[in-house]
PDB file of C-alpha atoms in Angstrom:
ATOM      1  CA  UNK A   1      21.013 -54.503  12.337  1.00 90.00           C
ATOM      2  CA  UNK A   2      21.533 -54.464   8.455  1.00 92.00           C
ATOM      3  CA  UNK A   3      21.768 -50.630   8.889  1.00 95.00           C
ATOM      4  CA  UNK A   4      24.521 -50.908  11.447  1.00 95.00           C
ATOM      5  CA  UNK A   5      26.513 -53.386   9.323  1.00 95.00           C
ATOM      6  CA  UNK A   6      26.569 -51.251   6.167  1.00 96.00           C
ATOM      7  CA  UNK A   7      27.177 -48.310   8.173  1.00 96.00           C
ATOM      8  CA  UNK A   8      30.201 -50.444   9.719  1.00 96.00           C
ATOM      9  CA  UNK A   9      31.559 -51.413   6.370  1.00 96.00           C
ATOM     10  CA  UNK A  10      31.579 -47.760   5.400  1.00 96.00           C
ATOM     11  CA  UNK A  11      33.507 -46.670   8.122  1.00 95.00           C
ATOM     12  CA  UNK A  12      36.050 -49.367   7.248  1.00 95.00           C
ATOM     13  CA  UNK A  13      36.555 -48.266   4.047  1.00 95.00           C
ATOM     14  CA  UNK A  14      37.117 -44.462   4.387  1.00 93.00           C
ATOM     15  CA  UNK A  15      39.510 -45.320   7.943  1.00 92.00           C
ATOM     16  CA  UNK A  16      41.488 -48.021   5.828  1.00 92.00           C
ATOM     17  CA  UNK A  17      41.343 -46.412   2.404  1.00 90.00           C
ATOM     18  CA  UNK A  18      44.601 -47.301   0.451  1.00 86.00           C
ATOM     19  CA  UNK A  19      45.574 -50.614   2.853  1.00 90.00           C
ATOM     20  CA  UNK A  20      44.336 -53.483   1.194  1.00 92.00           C
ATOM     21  CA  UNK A  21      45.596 -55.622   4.659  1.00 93.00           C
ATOM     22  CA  UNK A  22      43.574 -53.829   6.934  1.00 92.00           C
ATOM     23  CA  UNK A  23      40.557 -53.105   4.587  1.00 94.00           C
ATOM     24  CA  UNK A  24      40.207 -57.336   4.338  1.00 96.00           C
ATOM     25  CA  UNK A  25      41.200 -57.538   7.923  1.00 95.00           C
ATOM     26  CA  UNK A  26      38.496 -55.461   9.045  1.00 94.00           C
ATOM     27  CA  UNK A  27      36.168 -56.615   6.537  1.00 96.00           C
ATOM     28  CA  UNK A  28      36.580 -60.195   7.398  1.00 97.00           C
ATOM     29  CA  UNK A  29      36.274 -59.553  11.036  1.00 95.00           C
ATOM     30  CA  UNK A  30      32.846 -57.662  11.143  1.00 95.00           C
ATOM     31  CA  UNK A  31      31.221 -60.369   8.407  1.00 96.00           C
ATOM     32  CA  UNK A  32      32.297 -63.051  11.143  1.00 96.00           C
ATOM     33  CA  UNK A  33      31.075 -61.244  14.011  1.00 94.00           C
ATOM     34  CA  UNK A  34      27.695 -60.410  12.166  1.00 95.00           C
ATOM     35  CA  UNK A  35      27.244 -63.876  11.000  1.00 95.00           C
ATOM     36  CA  UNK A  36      28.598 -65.560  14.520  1.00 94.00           C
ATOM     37  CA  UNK A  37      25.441 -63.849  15.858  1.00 93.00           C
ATOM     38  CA  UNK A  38      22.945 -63.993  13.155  1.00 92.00           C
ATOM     39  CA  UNK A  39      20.958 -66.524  15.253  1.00 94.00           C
ATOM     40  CA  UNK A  40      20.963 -64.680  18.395  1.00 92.00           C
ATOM     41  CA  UNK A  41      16.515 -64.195  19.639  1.00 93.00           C
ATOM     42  CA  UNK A  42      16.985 -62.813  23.144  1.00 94.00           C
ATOM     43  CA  UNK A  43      16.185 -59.255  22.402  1.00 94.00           C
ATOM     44  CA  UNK A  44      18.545 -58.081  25.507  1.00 96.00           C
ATOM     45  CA  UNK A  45      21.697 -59.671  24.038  1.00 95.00           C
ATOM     46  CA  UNK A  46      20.465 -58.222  20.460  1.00 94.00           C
ATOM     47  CA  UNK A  47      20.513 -54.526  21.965  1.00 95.00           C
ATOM     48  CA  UNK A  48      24.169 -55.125  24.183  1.00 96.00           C
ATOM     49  CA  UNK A  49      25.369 -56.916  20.416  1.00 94.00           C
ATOM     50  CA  UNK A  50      24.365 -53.874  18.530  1.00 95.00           C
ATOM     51  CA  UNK A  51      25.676 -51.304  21.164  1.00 96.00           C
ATOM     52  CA  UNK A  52      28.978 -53.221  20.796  1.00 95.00           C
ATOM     53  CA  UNK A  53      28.780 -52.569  17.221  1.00 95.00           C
ATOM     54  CA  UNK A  54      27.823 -48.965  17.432  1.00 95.00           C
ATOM     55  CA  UNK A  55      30.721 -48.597  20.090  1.00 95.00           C
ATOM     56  CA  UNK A  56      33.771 -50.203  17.601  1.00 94.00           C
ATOM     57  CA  UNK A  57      32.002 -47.032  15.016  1.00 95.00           C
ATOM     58  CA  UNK A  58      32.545 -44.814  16.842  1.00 94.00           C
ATOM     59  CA  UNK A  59      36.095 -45.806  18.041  1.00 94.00           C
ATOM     60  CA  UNK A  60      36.877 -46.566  14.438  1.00 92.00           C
ATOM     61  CA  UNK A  61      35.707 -43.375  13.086  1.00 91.00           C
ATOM     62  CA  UNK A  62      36.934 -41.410  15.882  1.00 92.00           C
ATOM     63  CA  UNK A  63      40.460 -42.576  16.923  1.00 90.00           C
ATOM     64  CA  UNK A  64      42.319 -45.227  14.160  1.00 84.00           C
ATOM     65  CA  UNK A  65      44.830 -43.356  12.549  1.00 79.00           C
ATOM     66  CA  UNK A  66      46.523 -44.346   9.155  1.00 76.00           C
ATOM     67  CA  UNK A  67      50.153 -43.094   8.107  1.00 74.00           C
ATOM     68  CA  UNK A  68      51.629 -42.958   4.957  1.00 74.00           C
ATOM     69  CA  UNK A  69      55.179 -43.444   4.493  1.00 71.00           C
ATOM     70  CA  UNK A  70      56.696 -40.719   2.560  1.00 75.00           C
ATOM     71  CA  UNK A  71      60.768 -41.109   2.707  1.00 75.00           C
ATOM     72  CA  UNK A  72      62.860 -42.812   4.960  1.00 74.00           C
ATOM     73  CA  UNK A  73      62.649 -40.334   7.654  1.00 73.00           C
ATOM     74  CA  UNK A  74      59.483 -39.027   7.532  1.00 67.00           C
ATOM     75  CA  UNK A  75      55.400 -40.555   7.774  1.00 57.00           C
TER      76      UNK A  75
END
């Protein structure tokens, strides 16, 4: 669990680098999410929490995409 959480955090911060917003955003959202469940003992829900979590990786990692504004016409 701890491993998936740091490894969730890391994600954050290379798909947000540079956007303080989303960086606390996303931050705030997976420490609530985490913590929401942190009491959770059914070993079933445990395994369909952390493939969740594994899942929102991947889709982070794999398909957020950050633009940079360069001049009025162009990103």
């Amino acid at each position: 669990v701890l491993k998936l959480f740091k490894l969730l955090h890391r994600t954050r911060q290379e798909v947000f680098k540079n956007d303080t917003r989303a960086l606390e955003a996303a931050r705030k959202k997976i420490n609530e999410e985490f913590k929401n469940n942190q009491d959770e003992t059914s070993e079933e829900k445990i395994n369909e929490l952390l493939k969740i979590a594994a899942d929102v990786e991947v889709i982070l990692r794999t398909s957020v995409i950050q633009a940079i504004h360069t001049d009025s016409d162009k990103i």
